[in-house]
CSV table of C-alpha atoms in Angstrom, one decimal:
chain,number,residue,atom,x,y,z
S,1,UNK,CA,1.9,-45.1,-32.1
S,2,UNK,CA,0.0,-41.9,-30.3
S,3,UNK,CA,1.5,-40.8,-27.0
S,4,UNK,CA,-1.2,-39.6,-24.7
S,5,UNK,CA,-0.4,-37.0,-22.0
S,6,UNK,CA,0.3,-38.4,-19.0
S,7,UNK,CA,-1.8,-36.8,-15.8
S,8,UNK,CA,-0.3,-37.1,-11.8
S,9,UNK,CA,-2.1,-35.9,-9.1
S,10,UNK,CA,-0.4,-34.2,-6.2
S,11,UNK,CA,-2.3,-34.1,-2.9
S,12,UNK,CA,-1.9,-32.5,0.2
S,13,UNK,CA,-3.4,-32.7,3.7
S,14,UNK,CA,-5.8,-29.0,4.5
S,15,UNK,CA,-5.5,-28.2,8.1
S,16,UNK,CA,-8.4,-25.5,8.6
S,17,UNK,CA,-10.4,-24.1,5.5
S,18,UNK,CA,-11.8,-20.7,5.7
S,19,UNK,CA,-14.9,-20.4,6.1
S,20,UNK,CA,-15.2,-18.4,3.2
S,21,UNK,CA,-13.6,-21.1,1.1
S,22,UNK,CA,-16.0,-23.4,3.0
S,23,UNK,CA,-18.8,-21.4,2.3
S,24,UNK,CA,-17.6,-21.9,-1.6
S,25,UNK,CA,-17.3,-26.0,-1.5
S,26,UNK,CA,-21.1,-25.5,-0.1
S,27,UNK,CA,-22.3,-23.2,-2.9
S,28,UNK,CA,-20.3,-25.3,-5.9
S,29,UNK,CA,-21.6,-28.9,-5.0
S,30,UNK,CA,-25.3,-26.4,-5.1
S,31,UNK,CA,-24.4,-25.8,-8.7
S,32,UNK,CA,-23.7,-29.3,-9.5
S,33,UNK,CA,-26.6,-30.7,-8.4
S,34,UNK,CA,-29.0,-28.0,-10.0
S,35,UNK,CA,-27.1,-28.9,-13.0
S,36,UNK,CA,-27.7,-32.3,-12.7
S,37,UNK,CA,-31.4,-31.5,-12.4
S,38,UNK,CA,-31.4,-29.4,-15.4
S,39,UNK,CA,-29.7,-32.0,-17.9
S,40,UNK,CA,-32.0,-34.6,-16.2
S,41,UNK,CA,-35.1,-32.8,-17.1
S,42,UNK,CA,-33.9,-31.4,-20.6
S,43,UNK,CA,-32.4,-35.1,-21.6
S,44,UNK,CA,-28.9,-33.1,-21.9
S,45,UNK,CA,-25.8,-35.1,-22.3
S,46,UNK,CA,-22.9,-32.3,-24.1
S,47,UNK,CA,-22.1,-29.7,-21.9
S,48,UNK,CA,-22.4,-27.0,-24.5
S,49,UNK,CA,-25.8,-27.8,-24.7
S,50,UNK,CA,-25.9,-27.9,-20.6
S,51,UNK,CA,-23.9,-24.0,-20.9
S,52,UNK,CA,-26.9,-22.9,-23.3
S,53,UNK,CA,-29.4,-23.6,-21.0
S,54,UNK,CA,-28.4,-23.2,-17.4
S,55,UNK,CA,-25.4,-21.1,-17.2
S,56,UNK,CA,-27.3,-18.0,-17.4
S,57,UNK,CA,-29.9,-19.2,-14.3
S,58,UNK,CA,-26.8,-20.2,-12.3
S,59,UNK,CA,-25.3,-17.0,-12.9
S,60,UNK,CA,-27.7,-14.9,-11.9
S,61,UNK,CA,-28.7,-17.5,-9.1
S,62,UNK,CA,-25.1,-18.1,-7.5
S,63,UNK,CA,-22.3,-14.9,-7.0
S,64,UNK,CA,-19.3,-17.5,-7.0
S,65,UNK,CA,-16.3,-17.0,-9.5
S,66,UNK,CA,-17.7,-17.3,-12.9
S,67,UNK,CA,-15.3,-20.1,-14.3
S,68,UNK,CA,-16.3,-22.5,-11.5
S,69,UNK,CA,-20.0,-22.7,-13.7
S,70,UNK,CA,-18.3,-24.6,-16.4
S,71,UNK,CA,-16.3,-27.0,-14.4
S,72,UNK,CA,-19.8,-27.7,-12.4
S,73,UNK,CA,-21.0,-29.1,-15.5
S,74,UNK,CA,-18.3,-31.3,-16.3
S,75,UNK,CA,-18.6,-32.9,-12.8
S,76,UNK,CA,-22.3,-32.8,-13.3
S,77,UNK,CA,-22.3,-34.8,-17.0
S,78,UNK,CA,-20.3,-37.0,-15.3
S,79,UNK,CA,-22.3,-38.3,-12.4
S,80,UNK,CA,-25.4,-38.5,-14.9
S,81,UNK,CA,-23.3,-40.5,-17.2
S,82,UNK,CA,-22.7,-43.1,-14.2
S,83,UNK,CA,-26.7,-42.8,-13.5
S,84,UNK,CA,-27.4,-43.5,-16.9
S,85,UNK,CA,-25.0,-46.6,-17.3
S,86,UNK,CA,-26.6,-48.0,-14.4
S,87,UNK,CA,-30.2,-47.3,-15.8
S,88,UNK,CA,-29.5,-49.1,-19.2
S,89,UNK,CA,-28.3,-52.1,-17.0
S,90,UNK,CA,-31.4,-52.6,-14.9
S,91,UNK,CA,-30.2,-51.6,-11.8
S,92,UNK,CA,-32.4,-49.7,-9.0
S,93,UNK,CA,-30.9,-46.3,-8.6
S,94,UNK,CA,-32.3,-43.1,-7.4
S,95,UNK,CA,-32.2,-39.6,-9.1
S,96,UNK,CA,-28.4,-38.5,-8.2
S,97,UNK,CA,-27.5,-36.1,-5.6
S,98,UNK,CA,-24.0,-34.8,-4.6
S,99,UNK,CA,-23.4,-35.2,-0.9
S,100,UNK,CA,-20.2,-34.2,0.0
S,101,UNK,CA,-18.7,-30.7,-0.2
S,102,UNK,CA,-15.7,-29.9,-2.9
S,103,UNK,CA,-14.8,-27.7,-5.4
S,104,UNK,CA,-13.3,-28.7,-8.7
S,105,UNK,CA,-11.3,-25.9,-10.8
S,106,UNK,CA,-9.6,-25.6,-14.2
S,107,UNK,CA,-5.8,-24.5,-14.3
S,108,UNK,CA,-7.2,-20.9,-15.3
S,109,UNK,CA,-9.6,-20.4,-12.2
S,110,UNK,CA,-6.5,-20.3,-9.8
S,111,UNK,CA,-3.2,-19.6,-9.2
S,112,UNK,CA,-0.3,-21.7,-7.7
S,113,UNK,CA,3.5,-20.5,-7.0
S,114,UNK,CA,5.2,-23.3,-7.7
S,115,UNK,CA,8.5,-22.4,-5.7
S,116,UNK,CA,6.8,-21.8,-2.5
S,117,UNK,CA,3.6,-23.3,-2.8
S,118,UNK,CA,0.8,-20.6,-2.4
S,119,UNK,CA,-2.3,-21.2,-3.6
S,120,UNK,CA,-4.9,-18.1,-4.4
S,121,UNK,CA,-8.8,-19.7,-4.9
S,122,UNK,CA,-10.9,-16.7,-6.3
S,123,UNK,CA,-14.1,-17.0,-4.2
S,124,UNK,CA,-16.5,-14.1,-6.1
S,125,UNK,CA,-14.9,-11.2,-7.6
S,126,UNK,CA,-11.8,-9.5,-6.3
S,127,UNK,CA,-12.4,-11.9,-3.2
S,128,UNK,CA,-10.3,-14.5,-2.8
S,129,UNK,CA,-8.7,-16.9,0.0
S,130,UNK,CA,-4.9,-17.6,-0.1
S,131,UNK,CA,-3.1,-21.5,1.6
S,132,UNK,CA,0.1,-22.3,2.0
S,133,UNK,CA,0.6,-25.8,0.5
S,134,UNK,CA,3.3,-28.0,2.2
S,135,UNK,CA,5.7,-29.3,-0.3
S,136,UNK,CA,7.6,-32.6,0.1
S,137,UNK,CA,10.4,-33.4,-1.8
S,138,UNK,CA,8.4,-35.5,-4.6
S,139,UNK,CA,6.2,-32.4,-5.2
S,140,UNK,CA,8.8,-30.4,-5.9
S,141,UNK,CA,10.5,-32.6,-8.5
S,142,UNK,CA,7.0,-32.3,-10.4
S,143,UNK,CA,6.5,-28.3,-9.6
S,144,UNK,CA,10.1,-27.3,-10.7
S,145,UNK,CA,9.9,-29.4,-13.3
S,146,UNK,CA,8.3,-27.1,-16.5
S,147,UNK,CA,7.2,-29.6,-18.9
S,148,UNK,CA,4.8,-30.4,-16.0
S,149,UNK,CA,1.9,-28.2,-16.4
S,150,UNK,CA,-0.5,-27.4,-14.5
S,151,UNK,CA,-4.3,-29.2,-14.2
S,152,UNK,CA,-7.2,-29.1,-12.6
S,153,UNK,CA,-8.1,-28.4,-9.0
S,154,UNK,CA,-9.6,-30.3,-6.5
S,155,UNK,CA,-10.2,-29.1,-2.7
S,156,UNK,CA,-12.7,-31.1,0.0
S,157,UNK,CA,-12.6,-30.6,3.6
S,158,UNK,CA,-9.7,-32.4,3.9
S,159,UNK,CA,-7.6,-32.7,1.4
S,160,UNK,CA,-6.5,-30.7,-1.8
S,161,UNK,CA,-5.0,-32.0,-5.1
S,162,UNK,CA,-3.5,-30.4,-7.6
S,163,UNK,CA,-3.3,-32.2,-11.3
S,164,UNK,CA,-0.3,-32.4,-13.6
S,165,UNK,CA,0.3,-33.7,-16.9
S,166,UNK,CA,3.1,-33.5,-19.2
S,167,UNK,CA,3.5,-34.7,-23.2
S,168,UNK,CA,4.9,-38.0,-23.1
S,169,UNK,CA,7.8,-38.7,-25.0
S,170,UNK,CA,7.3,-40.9,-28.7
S,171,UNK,CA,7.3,-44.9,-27.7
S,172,UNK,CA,10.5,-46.2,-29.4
S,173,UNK,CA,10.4,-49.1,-32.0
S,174,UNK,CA,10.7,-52.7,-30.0
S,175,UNK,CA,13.4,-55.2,-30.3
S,176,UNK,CA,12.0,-57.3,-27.5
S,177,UNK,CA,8.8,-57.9,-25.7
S,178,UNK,CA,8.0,-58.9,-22.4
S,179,UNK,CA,4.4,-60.7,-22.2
S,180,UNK,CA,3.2,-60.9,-19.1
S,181,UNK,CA,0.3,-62.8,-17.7
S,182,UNK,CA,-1.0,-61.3,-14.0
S,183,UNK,CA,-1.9,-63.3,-11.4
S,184,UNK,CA,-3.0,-63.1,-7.8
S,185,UNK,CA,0.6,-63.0,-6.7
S,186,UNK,CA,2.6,-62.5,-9.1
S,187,UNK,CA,3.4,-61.4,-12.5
S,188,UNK,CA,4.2,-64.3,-14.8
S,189,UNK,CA,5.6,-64.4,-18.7
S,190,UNK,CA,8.2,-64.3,-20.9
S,191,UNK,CA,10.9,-61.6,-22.2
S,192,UNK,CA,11.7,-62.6,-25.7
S,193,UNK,CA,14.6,-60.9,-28.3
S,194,UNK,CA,15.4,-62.1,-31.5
S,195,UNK,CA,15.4,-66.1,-31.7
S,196,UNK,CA,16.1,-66.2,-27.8
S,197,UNK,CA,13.3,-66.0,-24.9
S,198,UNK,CA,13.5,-66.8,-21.3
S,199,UNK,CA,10.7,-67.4,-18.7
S,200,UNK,CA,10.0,-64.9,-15.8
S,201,UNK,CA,7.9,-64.2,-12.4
S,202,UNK,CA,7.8,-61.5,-10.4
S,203,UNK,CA,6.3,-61.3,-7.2
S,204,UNK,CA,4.4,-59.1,-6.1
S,205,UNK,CA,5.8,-59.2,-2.3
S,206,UNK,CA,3.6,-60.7,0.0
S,207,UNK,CA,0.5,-58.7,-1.1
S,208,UNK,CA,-1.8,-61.1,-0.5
S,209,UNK,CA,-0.3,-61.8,3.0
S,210,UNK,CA,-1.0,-58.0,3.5
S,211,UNK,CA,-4.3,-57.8,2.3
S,212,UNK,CA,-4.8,-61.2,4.7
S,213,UNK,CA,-3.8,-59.6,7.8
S,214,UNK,CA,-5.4,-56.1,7.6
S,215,UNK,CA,-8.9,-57.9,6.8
S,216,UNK,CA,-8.1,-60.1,10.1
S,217,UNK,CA,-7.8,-56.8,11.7
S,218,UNK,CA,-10.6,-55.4,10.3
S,219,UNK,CA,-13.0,-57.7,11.4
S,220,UNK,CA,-11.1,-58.2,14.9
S,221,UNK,CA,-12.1,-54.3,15.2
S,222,UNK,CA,-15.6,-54.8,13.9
S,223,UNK,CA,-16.6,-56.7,16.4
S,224,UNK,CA,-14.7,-55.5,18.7
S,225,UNK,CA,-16.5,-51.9,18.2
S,226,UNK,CA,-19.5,-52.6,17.1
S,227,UNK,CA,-21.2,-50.6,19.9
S,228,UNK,CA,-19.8,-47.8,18.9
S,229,UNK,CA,-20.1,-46.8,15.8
S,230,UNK,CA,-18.7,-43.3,15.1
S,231,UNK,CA,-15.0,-45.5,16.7
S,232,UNK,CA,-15.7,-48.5,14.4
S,233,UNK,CA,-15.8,-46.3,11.1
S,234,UNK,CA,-12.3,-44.2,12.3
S,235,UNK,CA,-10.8,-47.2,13.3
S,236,UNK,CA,-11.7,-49.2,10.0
S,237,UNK,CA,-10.6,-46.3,7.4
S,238,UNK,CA,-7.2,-45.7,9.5
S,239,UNK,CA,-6.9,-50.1,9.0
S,240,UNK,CA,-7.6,-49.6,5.4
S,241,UNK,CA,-5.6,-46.6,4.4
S,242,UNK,CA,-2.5,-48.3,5.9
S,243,UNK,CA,-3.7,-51.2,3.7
S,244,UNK,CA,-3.9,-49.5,0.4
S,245,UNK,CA,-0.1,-47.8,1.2
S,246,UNK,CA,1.4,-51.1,1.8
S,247,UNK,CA,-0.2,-52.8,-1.0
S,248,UNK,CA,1.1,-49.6,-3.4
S,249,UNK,CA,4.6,-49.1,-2.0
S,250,UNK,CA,5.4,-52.7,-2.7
S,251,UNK,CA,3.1,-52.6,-6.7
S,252,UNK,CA,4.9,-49.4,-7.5
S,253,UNK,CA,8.5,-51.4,-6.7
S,254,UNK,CA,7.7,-54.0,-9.2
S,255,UNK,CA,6.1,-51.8,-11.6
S,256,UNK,CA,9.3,-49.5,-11.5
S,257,UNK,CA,11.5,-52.3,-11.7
S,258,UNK,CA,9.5,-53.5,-14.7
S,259,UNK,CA,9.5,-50.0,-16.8
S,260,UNK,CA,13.0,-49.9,-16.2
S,261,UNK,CA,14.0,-53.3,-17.8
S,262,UNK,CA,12.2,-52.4,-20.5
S,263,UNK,CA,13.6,-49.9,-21.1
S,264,UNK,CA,16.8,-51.0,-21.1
S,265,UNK,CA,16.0,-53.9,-23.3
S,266,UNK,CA,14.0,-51.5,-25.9
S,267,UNK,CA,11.1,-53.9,-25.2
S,268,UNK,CA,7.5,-53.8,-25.6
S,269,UNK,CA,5.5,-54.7,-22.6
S,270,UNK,CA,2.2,-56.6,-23.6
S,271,UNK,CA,-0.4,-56.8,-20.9
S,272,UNK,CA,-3.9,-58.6,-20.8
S,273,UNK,CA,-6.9,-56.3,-21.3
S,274,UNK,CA,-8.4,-57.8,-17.9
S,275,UNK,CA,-12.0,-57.3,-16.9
S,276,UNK,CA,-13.4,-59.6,-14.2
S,277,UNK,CA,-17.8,-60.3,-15.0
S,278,UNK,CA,-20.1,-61.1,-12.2
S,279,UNK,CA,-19.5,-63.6,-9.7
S,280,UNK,CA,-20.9,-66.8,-11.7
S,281,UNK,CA,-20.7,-70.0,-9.6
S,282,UNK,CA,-17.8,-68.7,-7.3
S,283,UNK,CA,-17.5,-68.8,-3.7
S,284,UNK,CA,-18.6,-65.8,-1.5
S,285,UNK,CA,-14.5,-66.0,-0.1
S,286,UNK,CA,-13.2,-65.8,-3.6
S,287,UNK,CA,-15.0,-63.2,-4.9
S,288,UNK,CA,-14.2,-61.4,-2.0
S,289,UNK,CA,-10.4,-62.1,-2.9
S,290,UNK,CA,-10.7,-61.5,-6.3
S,291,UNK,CA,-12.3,-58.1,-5.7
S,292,UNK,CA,-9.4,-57.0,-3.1
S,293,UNK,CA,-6.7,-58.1,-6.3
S,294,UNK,CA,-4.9,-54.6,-7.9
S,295,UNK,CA,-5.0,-55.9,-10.9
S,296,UNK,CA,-6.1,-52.7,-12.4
S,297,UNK,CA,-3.8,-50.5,-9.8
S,298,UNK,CA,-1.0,-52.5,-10.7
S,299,UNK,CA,-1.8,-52.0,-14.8
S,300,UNK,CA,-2.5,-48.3,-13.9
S,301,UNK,CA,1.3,-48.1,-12.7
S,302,UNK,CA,2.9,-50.0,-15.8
S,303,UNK,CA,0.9,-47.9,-18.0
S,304,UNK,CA,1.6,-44.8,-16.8
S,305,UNK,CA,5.4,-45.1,-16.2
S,306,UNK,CA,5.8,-46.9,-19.3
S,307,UNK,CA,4.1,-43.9,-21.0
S,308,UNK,CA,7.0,-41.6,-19.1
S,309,UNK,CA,10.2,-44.0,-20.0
S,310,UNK,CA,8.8,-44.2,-23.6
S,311,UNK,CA,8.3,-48.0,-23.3
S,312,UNK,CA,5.3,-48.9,-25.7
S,313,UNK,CA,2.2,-51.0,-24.1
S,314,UNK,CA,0.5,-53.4,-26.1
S,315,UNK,CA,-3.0,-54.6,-24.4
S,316,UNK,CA,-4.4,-58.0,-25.4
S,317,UNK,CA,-7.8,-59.9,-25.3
S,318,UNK,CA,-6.7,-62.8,-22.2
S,319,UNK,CA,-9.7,-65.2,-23.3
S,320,UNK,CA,-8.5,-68.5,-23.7
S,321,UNK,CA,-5.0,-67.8,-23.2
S,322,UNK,CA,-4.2,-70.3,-20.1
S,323,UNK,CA,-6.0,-72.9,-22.0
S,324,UNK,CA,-4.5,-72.7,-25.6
S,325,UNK,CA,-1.7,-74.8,-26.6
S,326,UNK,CA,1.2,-72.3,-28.2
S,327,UNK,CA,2.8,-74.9,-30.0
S,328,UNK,CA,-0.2,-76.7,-32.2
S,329,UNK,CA,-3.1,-74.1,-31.1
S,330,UNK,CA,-5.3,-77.1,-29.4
S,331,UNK,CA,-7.8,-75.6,-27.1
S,332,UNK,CA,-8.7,-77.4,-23.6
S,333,UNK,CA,-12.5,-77.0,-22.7
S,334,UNK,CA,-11.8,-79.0,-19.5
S,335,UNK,CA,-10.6,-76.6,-16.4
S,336,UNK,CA,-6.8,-76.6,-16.7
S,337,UNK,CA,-5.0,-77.5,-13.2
S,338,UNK,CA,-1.8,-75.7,-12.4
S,339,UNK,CA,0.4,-77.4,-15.8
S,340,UNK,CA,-1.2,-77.5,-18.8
S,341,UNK,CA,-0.9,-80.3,-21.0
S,342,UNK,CA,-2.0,-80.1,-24.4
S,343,UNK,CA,-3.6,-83.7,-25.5
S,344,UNK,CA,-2.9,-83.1,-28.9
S,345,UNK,CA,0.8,-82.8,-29.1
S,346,UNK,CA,2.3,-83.4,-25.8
S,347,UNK,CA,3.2,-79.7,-24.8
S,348,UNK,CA,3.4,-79.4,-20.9
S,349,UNK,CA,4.3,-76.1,-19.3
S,350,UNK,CA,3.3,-74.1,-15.7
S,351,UNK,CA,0.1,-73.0,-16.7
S,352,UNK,CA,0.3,-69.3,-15.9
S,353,UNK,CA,3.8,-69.1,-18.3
S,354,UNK,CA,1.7,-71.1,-20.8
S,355,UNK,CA,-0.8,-68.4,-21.2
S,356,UNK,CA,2.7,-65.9,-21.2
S,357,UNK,CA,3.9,-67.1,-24.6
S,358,UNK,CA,-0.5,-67.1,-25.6
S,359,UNK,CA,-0.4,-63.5,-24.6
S,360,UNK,CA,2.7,-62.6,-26.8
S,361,UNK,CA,1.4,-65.0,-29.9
S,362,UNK,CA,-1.4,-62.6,-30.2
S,363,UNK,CA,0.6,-59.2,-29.6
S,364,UNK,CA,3.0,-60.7,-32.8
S,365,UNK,CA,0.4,-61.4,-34.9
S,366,UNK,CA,-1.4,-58.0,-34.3
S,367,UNK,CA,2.0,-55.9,-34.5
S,368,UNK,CA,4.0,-56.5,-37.5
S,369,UNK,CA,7.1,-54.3,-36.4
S,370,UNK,CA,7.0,-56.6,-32.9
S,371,UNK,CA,7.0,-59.8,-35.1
S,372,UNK,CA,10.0,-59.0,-37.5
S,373,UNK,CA,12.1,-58.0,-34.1
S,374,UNK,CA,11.0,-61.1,-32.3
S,375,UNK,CA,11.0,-64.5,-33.4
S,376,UNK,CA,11.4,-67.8,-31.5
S,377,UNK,CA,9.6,-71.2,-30.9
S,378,UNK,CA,7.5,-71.9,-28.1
S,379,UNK,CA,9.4,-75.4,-27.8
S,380,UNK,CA,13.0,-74.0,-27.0
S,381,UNK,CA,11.2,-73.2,-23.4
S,382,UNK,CA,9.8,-76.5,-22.6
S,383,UNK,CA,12.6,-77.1,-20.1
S,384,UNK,CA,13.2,-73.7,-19.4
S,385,UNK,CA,13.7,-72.5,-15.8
S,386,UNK,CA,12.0,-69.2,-14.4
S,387,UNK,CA,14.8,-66.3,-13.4
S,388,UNK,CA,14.6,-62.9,-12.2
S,389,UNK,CA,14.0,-59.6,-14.7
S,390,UNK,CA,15.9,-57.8,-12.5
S,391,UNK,CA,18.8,-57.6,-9.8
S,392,UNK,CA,17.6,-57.8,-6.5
S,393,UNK,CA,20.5,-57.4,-4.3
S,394,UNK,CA,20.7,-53.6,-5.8
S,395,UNK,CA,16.7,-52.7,-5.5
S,396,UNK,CA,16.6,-54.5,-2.0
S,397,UNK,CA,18.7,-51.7,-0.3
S,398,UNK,CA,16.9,-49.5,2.2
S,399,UNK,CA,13.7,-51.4,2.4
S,400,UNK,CA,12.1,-52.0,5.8
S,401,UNK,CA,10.7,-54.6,7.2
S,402,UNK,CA,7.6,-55.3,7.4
S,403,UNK,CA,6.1,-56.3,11.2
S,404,UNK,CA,3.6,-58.6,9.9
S,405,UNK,CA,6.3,-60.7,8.2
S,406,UNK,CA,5.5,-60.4,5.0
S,407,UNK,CA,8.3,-61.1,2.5
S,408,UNK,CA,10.2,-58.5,0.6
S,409,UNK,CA,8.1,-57.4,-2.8
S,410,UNK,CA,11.4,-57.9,-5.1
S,411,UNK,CA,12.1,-62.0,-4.1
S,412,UNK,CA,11.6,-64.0,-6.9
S,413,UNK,CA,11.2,-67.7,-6.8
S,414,UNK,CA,13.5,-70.2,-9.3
S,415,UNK,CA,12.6,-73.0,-10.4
């Protein structure tokens, strides 16, 4: 099993750019989109080919730092590989154009002290503009860390971000596995070891509450603003950043808590490869919820602290799986209510849980050094009850409380 890199950004807040640097953001997003232009008209899709035929025009066009060319043409191949996608599908799409000012540089086109946090952007030459970057105590444990190195730059307006990525260690060989089957609200499956397997859910903390109050609000405040226009958009992008942090702070609890079980299990965490298509014969509401539900976030966070702690990650096709019997491989056409019950042989279990043990079926039979660790039989679970991965009186310490009254992202229900 290849171990990938792993890649954080760090951001921080820009008070007041120069207006030299300014005057740069203005002059790169120039380059971008006369590179686009180029590639469009030349049908180029590599960026060597792009470097062959435009970097000399842009050179002699643009007197900006001579290493930000090449990174304008990685943003640029990357737009038109978007525009393209969306050509091939049908849909109406005009010629692409970058709006918004920014600047995006490789680890050699700047330099970062990564004690104190100045920052040095080359603008043209010898000219250059220096920031002072404030540093929080979670940048620092990635700065004076050295097996973080340094990435790419990104600076807009009002924010710059800095990437890091370090060489992840090898993922160790399993003796467990934890299959887990994501839901709306929670994180359902079951950690198996040897002949022995229990059932589990994990909450996800009242995200859905969350999500339900902040849209309330939003649409309180559209209405409530809608004569002003300018006040609406503030208002709504302050109601939906506080959103998005709520909704992380409680994902990145469970995800932690998670990584760390596994780890101290030496289990393999199997996921479903989840990819939501078109809105078919659902409600406007529910595709509205189901387009507001981190699935993806959430995997994001498993994946990349798994790939961290060492734990493996084993993704799996989900078709099917909440509708398959585990025990005699029936397969319900019929919708499938909250228990499924197989009419073949009998087998009854909490639907979600049922497509659990479906999801780690597939991950043994696709990963032989999985199967010879774990083996059990999907009938020593029938009566099982669900109980927590984790301890919660320990992880519950220090967390505040939440003034909508959302519940705690660590309680777990038993059944």
């Amino acid at each position: 099993m290849v171990s990938a890199p792993v890649v954080r950004s760090l951001s921080f807040p820009a008070q007041e750019l120069p207006q030299a640097l300014l005057g740069l953001l203005a002059e790169f997003r120039l380059v971008v989109n006369q590179s686009i232009r180029i590639a469009l008209r030349e049908d180029i899709r590599s960026r060597a080919r792009l470097a062959r035929a435009a970097y000399g025009v842009l050179s002699a066009e643009h007197t900006i730092y001579k290493q930000y060319i090449p990174s304008a043409f990685e943003v640029a191949l990357g737009v038109l590989k978007a525009y393209r996608r969306r050509v091939r599908k049908g849909r109406k799409t005009n010629t692409p154009y970058v709006r918004r000012l920014f600047l995006k540089a490789e680890n050699q086109s700047y330099w970062l002290d990564r004690e104190t946090g100045r920052l040095r952007i080359p603008i043209r030459g010898t000219e250059g503009v220096q920031l002072m970057l404030p540093l929080s105590e979670w940048h620092r444990s990635f700065l004076s860390d050295p097996s973080w190195g340094l990435g790419s730059l990104t600076v807009t307006p009002d924010r710059i971000v800095v990437t890091v990525r370090k060489e992840a260690p090898t993922p160790y060989e399993p003796v467990a596995a934890i299959a887990l089957d994501t839901n709306e609200d929670s994180l359902d499956g079951v950690e198996a070891a040897g002949t022995e397997a229990r059932l589990l859910t994990i909450p996800f903390g009242g995200v859905r509450e969350v999500q339900a109050t902040h849209f309330r609000r939003r649409r309180r405040l559209a209405k409530k603003k809608a004569h002003d226009r300018r006040v609406k958009r503030r208002l709504l992008g302050r109601e939906g950043r506080r959103e998005r942090d709520r909704v992380r702070q409680r994902l990145h609890r469970v995800s932690k808590a998670l990584v760390q079980a596994a780890k101290d299990t030496k289990a393999a965490v199997i996921l479903e490869d989840l990819t939501l298509h078109g809105a078919g014969s659902r409600s406007r509401r529910t595709n509205r919820r189901l387009s507001s539900w981190p699935r993806g976030e959430l995997h994001r966070q498993i994946e990349y602290k798994a790939a961290l702690a060492g734990v493996p990650i084993i993704k799996v096709n989900p078709a099917w799986t909440s509708k398959t019997c585990p025990v005699c491989g029936a397969r319900r056409r019929e919708r499938v209510g909250q228990d499924f019950v197989c009419e073949m042989c009998d087998w009854e279990m909490d639907r979600q849980h049922n497509a659990a043990l479906n999801i780690l079926k597939t991950a043994l039979a696709s990963d032989e050094a999985l199967a010879r660790a774990v083996r059990f039989r999907p009938g020593a679970l029938r009566h099982d009850a669900m109980i927590p991965l984790y301890d919660l009186s320990a992880l519950r310490t220090g967390a505040r409380e939440e003034p909508s009254g959302a519940e705690s992202p660590l309680s777990v229900v038993t059944r």
